[in-house]
Coordinates of C-alpha atoms and ligand atoms in Angstrom, one line a residue:
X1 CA -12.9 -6.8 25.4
X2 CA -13.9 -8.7 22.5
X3 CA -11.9 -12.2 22.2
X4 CA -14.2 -13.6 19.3
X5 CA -11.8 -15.3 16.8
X6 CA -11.4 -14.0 13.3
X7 CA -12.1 -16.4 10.2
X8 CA -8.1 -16.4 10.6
X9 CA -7.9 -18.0 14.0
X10 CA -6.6 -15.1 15.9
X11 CA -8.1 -12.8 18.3
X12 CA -9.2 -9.7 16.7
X13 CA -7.6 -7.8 19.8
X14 CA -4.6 -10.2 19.1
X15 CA -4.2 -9.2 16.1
X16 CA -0.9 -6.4 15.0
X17 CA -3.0 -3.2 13.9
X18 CA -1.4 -0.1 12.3
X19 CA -2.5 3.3 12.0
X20 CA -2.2 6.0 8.7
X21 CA -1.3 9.3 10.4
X22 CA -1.9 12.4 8.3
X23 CA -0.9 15.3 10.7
X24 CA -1.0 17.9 7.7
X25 CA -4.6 16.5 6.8
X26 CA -5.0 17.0 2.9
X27 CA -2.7 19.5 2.1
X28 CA 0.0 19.2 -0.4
X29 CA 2.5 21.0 -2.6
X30 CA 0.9 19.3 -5.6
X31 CA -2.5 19.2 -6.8
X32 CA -2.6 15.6 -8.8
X33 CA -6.2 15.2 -10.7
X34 CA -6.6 12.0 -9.2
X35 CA -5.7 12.6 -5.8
X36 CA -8.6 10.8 -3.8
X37 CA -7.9 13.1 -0.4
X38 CA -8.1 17.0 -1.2
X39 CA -11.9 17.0 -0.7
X40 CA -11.0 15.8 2.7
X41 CA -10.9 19.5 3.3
X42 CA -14.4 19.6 3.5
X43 CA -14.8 17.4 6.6
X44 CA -13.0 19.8 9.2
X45 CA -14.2 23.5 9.1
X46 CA -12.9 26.7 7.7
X47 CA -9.9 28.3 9.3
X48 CA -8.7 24.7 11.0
X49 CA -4.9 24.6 11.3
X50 CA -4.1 21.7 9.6
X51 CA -1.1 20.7 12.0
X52 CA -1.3 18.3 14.4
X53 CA -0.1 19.8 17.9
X54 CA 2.5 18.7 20.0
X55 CA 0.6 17.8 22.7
X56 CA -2.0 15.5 20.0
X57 CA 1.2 14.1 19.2
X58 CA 2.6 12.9 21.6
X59 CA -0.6 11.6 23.1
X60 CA -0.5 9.7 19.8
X61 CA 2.7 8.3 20.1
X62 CA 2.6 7.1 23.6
X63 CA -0.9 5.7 23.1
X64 CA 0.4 3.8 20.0
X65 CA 2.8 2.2 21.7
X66 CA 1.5 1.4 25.0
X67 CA -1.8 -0.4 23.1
X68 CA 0.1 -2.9 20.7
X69 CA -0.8 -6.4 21.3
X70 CA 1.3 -8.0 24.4
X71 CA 4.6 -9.8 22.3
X72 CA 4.5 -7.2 19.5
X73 CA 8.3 -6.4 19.1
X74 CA 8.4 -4.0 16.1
X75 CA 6.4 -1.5 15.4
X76 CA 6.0 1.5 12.5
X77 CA 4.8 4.6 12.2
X78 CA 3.3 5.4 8.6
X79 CA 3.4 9.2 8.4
X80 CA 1.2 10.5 5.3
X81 CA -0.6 13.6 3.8
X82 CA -1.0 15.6 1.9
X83 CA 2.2 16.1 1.7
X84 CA 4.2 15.0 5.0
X85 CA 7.1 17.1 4.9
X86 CA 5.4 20.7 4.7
X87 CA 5.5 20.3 8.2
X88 CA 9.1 20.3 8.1
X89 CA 11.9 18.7 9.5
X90 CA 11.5 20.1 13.2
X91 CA 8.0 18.1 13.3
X92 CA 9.9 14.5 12.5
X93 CA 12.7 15.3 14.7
X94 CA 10.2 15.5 17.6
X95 CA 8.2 12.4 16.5
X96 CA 11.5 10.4 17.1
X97 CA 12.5 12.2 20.2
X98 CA 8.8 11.3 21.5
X99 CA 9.4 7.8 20.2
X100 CA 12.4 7.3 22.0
X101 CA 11.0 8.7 25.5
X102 CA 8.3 6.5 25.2
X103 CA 9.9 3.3 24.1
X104 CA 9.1 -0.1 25.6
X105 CA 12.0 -2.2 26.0
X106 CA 12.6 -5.1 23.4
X107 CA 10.3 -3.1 20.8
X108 CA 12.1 -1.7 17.8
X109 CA 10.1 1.0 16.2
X110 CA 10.4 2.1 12.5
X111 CA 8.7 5.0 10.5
X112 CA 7.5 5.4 7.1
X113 CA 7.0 8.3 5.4
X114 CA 5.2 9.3 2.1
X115 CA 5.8 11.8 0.0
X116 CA 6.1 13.3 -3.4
X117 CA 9.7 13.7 -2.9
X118 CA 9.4 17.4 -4.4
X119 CA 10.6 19.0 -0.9
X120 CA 13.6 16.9 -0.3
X121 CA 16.5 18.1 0.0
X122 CA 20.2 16.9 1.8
X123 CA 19.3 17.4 5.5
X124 CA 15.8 15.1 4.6
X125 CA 18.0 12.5 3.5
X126 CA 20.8 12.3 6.1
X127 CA 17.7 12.3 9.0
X128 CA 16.1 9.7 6.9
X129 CA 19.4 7.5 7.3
X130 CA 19.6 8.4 10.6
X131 CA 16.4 7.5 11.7
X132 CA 16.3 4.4 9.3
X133 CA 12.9 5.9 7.8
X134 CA 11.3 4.1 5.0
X135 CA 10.1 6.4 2.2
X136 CA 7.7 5.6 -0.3
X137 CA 8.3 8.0 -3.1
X138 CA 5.3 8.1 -5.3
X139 CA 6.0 7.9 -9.0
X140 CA 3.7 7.3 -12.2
X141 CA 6.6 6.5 -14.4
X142 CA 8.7 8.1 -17.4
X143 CA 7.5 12.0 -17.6
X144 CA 5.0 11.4 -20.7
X145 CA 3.8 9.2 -18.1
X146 CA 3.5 10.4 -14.7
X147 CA 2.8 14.5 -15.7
X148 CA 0.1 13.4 -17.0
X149 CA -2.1 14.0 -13.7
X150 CA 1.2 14.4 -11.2
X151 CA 0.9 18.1 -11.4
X152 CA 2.0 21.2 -9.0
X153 CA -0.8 24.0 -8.8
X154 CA 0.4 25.9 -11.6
X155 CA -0.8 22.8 -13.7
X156 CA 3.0 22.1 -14.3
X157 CA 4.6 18.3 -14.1
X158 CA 6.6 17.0 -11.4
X159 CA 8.6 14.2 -12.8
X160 CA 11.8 15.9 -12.5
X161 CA 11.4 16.7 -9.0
X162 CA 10.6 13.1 -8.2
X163 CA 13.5 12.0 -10.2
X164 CA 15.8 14.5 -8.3
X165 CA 14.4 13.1 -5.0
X166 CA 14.8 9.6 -6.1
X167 CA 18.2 10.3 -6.9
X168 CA 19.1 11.5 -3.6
X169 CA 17.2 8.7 -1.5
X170 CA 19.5 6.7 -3.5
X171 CA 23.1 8.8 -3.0
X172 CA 22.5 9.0 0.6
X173 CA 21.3 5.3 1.0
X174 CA 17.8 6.3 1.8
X175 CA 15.5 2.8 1.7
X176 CA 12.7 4.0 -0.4
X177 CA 9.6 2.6 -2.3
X178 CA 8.5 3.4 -5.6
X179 CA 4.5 3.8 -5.7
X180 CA 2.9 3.9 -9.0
X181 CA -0.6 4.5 -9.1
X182 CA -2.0 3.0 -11.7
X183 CA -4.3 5.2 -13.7
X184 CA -6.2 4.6 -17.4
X185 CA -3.5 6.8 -19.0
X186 CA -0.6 4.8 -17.6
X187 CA -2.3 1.6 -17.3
X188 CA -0.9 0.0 -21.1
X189 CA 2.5 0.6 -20.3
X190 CA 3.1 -1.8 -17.1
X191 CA 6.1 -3.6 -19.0
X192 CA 7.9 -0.2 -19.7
X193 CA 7.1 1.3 -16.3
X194 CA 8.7 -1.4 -14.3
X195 CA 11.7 -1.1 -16.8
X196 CA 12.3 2.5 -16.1
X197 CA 12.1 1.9 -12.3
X198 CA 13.9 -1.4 -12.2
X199 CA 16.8 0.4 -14.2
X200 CA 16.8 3.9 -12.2
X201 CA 17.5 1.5 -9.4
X202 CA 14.3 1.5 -7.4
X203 CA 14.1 -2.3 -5.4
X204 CA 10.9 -2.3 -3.8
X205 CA 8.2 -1.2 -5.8
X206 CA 4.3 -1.0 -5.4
X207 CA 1.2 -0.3 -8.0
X208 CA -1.8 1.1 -6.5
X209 CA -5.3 1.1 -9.0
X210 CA -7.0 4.2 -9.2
X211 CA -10.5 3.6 -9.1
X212 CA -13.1 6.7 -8.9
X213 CA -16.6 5.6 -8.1
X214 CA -18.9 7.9 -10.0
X215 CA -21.5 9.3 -8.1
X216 CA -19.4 8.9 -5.0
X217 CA -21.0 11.1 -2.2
X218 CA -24.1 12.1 -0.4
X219 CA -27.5 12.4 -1.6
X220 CA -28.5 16.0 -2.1
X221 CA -31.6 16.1 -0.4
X222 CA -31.7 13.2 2.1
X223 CA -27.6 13.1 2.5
X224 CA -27.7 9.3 2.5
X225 CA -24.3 7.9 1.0
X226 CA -24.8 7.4 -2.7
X227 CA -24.7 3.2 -3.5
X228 CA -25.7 1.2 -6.4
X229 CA -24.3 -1.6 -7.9
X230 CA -23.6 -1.6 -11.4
X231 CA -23.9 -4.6 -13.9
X232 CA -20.6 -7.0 -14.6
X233 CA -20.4 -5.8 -17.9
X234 CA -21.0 -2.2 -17.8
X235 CA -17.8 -1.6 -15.2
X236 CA -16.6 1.1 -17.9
X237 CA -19.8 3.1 -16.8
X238 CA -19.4 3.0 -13.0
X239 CA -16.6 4.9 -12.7
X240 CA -14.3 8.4 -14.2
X241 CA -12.2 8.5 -17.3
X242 CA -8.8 8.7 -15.2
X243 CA -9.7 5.4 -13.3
X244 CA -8.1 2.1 -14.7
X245 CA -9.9 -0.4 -16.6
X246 CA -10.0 -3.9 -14.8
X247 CA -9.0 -5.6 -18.0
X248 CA -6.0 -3.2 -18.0
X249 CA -5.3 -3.8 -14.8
X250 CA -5.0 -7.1 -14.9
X251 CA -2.8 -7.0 -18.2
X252 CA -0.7 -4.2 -16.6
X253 CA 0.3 -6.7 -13.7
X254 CA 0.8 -9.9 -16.4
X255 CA 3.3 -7.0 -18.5
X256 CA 5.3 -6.5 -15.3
X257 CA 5.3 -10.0 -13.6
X258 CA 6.4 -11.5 -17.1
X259 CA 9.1 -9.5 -16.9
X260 CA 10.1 -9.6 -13.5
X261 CA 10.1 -13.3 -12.8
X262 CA 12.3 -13.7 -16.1
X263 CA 15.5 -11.7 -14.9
X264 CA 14.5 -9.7 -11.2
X265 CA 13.0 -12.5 -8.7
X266 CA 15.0 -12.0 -5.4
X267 CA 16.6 -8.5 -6.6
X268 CA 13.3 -6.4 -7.0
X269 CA 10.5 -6.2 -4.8
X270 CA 7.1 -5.7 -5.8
X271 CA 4.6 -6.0 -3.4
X272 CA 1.7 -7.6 -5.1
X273 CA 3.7 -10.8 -6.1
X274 CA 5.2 -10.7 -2.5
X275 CA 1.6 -10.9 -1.2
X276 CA 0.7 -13.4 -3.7
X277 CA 3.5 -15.5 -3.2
X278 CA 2.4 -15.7 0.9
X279 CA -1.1 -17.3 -0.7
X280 CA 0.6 -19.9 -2.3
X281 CA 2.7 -20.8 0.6
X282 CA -0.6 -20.9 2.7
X283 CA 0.5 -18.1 4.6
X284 CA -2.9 -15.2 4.1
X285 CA -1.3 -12.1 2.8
X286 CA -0.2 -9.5 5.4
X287 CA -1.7 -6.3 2.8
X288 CA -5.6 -5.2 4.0
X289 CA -7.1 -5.3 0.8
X290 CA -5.8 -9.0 0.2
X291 CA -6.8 -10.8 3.7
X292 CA -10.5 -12.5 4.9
X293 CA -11.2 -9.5 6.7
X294 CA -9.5 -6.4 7.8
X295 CA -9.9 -3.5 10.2
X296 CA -6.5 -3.5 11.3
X297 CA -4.8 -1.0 9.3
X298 CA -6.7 2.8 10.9
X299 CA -6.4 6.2 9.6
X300 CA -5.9 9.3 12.3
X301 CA -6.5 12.9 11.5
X302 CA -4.4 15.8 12.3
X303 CA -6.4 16.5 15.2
X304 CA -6.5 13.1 16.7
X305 CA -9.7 11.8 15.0
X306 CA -9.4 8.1 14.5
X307 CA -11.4 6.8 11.4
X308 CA -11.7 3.0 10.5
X309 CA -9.7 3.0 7.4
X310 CA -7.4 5.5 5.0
X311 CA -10.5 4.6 2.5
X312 CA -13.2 5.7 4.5
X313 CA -12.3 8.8 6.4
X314 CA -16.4 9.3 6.7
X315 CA -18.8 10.3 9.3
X316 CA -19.8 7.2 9.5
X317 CA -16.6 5.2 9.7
X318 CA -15.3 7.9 12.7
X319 CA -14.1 5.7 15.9
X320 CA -13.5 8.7 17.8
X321 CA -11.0 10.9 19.1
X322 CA -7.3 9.4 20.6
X323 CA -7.8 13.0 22.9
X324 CA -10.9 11.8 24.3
X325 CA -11.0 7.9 23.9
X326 CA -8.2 5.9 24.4
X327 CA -6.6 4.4 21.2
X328 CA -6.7 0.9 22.3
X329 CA -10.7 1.5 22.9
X330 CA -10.8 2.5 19.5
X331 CA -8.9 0.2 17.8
X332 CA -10.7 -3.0 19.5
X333 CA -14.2 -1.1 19.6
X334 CA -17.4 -3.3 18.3
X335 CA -17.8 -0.6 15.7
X336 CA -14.0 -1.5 14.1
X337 CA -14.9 -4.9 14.3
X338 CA -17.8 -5.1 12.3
X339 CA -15.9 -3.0 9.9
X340 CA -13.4 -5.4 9.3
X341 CA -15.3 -8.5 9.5
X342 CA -17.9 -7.3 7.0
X343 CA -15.5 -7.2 4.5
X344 CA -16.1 -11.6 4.6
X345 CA -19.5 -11.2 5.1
X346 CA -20.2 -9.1 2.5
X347 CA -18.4 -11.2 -0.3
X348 CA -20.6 -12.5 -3.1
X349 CA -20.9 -16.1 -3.5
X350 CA -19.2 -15.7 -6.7
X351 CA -16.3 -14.9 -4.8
X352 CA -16.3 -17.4 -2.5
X353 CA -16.6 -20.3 -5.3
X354 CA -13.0 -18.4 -7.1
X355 CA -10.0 -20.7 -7.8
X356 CA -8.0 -17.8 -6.9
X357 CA -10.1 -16.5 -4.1
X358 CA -6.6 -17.5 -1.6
X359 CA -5.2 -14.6 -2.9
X360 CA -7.8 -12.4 -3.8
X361 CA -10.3 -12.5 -1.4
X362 CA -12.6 -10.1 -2.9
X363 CA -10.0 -7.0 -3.2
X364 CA -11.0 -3.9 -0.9
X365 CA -14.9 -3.4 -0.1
X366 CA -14.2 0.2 -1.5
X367 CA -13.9 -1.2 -5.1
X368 CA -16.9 -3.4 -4.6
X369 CA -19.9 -2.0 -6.4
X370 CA -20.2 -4.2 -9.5
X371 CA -23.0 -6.8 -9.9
X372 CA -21.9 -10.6 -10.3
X373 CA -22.8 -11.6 -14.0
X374 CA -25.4 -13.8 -12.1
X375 CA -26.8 -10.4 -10.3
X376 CA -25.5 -10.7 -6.9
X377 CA -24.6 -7.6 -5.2
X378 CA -20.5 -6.6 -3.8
X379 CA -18.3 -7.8 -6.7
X380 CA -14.9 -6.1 -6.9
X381 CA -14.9 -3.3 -9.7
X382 CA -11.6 -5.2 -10.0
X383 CA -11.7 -8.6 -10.5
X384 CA -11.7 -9.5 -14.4
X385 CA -8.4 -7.6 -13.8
X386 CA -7.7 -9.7 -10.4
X387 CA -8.9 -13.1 -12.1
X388 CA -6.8 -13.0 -15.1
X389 CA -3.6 -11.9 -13.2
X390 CA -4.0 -14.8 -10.2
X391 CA -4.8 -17.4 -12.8
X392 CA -1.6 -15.8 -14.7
X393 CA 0.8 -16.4 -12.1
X394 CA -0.6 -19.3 -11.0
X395 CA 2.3 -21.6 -12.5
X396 CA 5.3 -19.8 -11.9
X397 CA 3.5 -19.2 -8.0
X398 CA 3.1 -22.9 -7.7
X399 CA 7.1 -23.4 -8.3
X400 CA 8.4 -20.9 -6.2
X401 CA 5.9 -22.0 -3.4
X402 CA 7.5 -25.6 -3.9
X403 CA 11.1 -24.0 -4.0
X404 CA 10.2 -22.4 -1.1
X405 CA 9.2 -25.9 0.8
X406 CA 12.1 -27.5 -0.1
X407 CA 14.4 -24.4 1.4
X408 CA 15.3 -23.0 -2.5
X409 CA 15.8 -20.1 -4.0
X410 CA 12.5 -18.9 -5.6
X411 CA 15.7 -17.4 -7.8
X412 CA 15.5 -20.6 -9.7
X413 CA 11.8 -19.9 -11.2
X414 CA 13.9 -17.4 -13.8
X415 CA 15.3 -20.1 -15.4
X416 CA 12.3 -22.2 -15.9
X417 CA 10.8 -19.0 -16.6
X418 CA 12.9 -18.1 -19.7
X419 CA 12.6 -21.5 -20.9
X420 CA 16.0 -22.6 -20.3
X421 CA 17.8 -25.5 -18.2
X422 CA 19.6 -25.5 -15.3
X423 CA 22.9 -23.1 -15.3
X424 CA 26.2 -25.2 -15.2
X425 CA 28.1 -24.3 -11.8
X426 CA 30.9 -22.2 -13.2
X427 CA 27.5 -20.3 -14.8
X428 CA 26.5 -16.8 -13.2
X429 CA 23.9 -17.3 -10.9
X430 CA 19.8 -16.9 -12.0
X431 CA 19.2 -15.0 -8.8
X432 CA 20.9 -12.1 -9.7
X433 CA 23.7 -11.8 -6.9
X434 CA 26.7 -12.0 -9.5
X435 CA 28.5 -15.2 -8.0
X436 CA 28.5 -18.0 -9.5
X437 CA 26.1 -20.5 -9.4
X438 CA 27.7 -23.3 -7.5
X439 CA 28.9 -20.6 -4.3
X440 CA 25.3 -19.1 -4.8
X441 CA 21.9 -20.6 -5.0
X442 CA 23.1 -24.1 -5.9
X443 CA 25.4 -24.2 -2.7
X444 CA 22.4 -22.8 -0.8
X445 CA 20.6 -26.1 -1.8
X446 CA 19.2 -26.5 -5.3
Ligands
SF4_501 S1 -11.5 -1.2 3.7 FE1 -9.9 -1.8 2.1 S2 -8.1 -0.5 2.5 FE2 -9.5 -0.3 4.3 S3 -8.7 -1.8 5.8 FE3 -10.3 -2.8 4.6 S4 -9.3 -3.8 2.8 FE4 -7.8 -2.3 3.7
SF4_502 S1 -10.9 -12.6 -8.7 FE1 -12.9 -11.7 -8.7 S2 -14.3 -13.5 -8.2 FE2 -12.2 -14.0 -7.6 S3 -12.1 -13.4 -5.4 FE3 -11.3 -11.7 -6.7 S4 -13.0 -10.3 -7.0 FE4 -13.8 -12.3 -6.3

């Protein structure tokens, strides 16, 4: 077993890990443009049943379990496609009843499930409740928005359908996520997208970039894997037409954190300035793509193939099979290791000399195939996007780190934020919660 420390100072082994479980492989209900996973097809051969089996399953589970680091007392399940529920409701009630056999004592275990939302209907929701499943519902936005490239196989948008689902996560008091993947057609309206979700009631939400490497693939004659950097300044050219500008990524996250830390700090959750707000509190995010390395966070296949990331279910980034090897062998492996540490190794000096590095840390090695503007190789397609945004927030961060220190309410950034003083204490609070100020935050300690 390998014990060398990480850059963090824990244990590889000793670190939490999670795995992406897509027991319906690539197939969905919906066949959106941008959707990074339908050629996934390709990797397992014709007539494969994409289901995993109960006895994969359960192996899975078990497995799972058993090989969490010693001390670990909760535990989740991320359940992705495709699309999840095609399998039906049978195939979740079974997951939990295997959970429950193979509980250890003093563990609590969690799911999470992702989905379009288009399939679900009452009885989803009240075994959602039940089971205290997370959903993350993905959603581009308003219709003129999200139809744009959220399409069914008839070509025909699916906003409604999300909104339906939304609205029934919501009347059955389903937690749910809203995931936004951030595309070049959506990508000018991050002020008005966070309105319509903040105001349909979503809490917790989450923007993903879509970024399409052109040229992604294998050679045609040698079948190497297609590289090449591409220079700084000619990002545009690197990648397709639906993928987000960095520029407009970064502006996209300014719109919506301008917004949000004016009136919603402490009432919505967005993930990014969650994960941002652990860098300036000296804490290193817990999200993959923001951390020194990675390697933790796996992907399994419907058959029990175990691959060393959701963003690299290659050949070449196969650990092996939980049927044949056990999990925890995979997981720990050399091969996993290297994977995760190279994403340090590989980071241009460029990177390493960032003021906002803390936070950034070079993005995900799948976005890195820009030059530096001084020619080195393994920049972040990203980061004029990432750079602006970090050195945005960098203010605002700053005080709500401090409040933080001193046991505040982050709250309190609003009003500093909107440029106004301190409320009086009959004055409703900043944080949101409808008290007043003096039996809320200011009775809390500020
Ligand atoms: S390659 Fe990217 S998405 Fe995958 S584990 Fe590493 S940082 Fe996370
Ligand atoms: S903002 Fe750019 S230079 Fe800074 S760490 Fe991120 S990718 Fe590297």
């Amino acid at each position: 077993m390998n014990t060398e420390l990480t850059d963090a100072g824990t244990a590889f082994t000793d670190q939490p890990f999670h795995v992406m479980t897509k027991p319906i492989g690539p197939i969905c209900n919906l066949d959106c443009t941008y959707c990074y996973y339908l050629h996934k097809e390709e990797l397992y051969p014709r007539g494969n049943k994409w289901k995993m089996t109960d006895d994969c399953l359960e192996s899975y589970i078990a497995q799972y379990i058993r090989s969490q680091p010693p001390g670990t007392s909760e535990i989740t399940f991320a359940w992705q496609g495709g699309e999840p529920t095609l399998l039906g409701l049978d195939f979740f009630e079974r997951c939990v009843e295997i959970q429950q056999k193979h509980e250890r004592r003093g563990m609590s275990i969690s799911n999470t499930l992702q989905t379009n939302g288009v399939l679900l209907d009452d009885d989803w929701c009240r075994f959602f409740l039940k089971h205290r499943f997370l959903i993350g519902l993905s959603i581009d936005g308003p219709a003129d928005l999200h139809d744009e490239f959220r399409v069914d196989h008839q070509g025909a948008g699916s906003h409604s359908r999300v909104m339906a689902a939304m609205r029934k996560l919501r009347k059955f008091g389903v937690e749910y996520n809203a995931l936004v993947v951030v595309n070049r057609h959506n990508g000018a309206h991050g002020g008005r997208i966070y309105r319509y979700l903040r105001d349909a009631g979503c809490r917790y939400v989450q923007f993903i970039p879509i970024v399409e490497k052109q040229g992604i693939g294998r050679h045609a004659e040698t079948d190497a894997p297609l590289t090449g950097f591409t220079a700084f300044d000619k990002a545009q050219s690197a990648v397709s037409s639906r993928s987000v500008l960095p520029e407009q990524f970064g502006q996209f996250l300014i719109d919506v954190f301008d917004e949000w830390v004016q009136r919603d700090v402490g009432r919505v959750f967005v993930q990014i300035f969650d994960q941002a707000l652990s860098a300036w509190v000296g804490v290193e995010p817990s999200l993959c793509v923001f951390r020194r390395t990675c390697g933790r966070a796996l992907a399994m296949e419907h058959n029990g193939d175990v691959y060393s990331c959701d963003h690299f279910v290659e050949p070449e980034h196969l650990l092996g099979n939980v049927n044949v090897i056990p999990l925890e062998e995979l997981v720990n492996s050399g091969q996993q290791q290297a994977f995760g540490d190279a994403k340090l190794e590989t980071l241009p000096q460029y990177c390493l000399d960032c003021e906002v590095r803390h936070a950034c840390n070079g993005e995900c090695p799948k976005n890195r195939f820009l030059m530096t503007p001084d020619g080195a190789e393994g920049l972040n397609y990203l980061c004029a996007g990432y750079r602006a945004f970090f050195n945005h927030i960098d203010g605002p961060m700053q005080k709500m780190a401090q409040l933080l220190k001193q046991r505040r309410s982050p709250a309190l950034i609003m009003e500093a934020a909107r440029g106004k003083h301190t409320p009086g204490r009959n004055d409703p609070c900043p944080c949101g919660s409808g008290r007043k100020f003096k039996s809320c935050c200011q009775k809390n300690g500020s």
